[in-house]
mmCIF file of C-alpha atoms in Angstrom:
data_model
loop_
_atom_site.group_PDB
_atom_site.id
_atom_site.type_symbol
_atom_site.label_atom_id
_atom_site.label_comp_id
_atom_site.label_asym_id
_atom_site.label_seq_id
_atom_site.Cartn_x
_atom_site.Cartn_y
_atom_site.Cartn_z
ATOM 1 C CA UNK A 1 -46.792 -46.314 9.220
ATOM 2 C CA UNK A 2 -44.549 -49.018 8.302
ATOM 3 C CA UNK A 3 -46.385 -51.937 8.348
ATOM 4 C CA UNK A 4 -49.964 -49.394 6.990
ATOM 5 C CA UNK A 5 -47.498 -48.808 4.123
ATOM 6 C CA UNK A 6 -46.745 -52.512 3.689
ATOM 7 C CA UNK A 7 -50.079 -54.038 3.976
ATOM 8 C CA UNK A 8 -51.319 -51.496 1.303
ATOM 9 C CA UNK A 9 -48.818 -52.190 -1.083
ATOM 10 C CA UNK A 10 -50.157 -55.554 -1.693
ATOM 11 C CA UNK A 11 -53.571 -54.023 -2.712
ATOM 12 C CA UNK A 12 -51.932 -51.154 -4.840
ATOM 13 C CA UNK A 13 -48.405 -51.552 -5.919
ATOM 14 C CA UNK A 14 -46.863 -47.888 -5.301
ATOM 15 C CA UNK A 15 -44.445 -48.249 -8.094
ATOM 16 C CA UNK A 16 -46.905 -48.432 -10.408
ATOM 17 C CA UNK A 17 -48.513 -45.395 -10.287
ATOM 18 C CA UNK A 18 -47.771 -42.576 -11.889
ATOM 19 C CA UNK A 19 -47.984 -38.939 -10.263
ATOM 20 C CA UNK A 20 -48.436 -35.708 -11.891
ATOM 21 C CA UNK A 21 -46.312 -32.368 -10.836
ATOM 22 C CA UNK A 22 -47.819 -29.611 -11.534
ATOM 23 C CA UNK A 23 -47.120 -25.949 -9.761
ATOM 24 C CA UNK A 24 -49.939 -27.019 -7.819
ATOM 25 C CA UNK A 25 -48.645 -29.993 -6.132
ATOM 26 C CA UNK A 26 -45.217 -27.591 -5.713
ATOM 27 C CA UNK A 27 -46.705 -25.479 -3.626
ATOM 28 C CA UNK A 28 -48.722 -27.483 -1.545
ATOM 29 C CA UNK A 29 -45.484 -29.579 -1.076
ATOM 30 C CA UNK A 30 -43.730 -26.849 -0.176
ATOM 31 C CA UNK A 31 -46.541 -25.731 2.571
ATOM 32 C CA UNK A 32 -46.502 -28.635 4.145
ATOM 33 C CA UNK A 33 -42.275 -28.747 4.232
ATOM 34 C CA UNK A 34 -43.038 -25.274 5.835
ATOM 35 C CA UNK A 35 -45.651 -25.646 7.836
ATOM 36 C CA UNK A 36 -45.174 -29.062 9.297
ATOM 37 C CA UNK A 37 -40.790 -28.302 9.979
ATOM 38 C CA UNK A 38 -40.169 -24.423 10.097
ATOM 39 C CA UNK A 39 -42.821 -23.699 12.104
ATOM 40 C CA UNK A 40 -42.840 -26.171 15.248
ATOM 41 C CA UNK A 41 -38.832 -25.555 15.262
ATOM 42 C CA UNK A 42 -39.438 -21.535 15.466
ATOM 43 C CA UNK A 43 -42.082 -22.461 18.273
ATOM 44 C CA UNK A 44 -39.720 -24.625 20.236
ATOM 45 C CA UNK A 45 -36.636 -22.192 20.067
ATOM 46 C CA UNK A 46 -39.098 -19.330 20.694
ATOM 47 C CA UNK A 47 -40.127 -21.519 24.327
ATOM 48 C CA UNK A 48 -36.650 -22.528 24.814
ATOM 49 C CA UNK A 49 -35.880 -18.459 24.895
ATOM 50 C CA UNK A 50 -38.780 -17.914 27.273
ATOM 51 C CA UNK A 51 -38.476 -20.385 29.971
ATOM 52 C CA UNK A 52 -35.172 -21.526 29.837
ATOM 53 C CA UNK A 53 -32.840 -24.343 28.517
ATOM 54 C CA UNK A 54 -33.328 -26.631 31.776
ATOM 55 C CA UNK A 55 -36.676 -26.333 32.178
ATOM 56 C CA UNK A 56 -37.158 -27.209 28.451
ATOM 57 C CA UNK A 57 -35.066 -30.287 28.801
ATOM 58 C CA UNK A 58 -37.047 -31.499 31.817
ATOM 59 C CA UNK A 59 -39.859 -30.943 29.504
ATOM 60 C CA UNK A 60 -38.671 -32.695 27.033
ATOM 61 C CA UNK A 61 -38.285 -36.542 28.209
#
């Protein structure tokens, strides 16, 4: 993502463009914050509960 981010910078300078905030762009911010964070760490204490806490951390390396 890094270097994606840097190579496309030099077509279109980031800085430069100007964004609009609208309750829109709120909530869909806020969906993603939920969906992409709360979610996935509800799901992994949820599977920690079920099986265990060592066979989670074999699981997780």
């Amino acid at each position: 993502m890094l270097i994606g981010g840097l190579a496309i910078s030099v077509v279109k300078t980031p800085w430069q463009i100007t964004g609009i905030w609208d309750e829109y762009t709120y909530s869909y911010t806020l969906f993603i914050i939920i969906l992409g964070t709360l979610v996935p760490f509800y799901a992994y204490l949820s599977a920690v509960q079920i099986i265990g806490g060592q066979k989670a951390s074999l699981l997780a390396d």
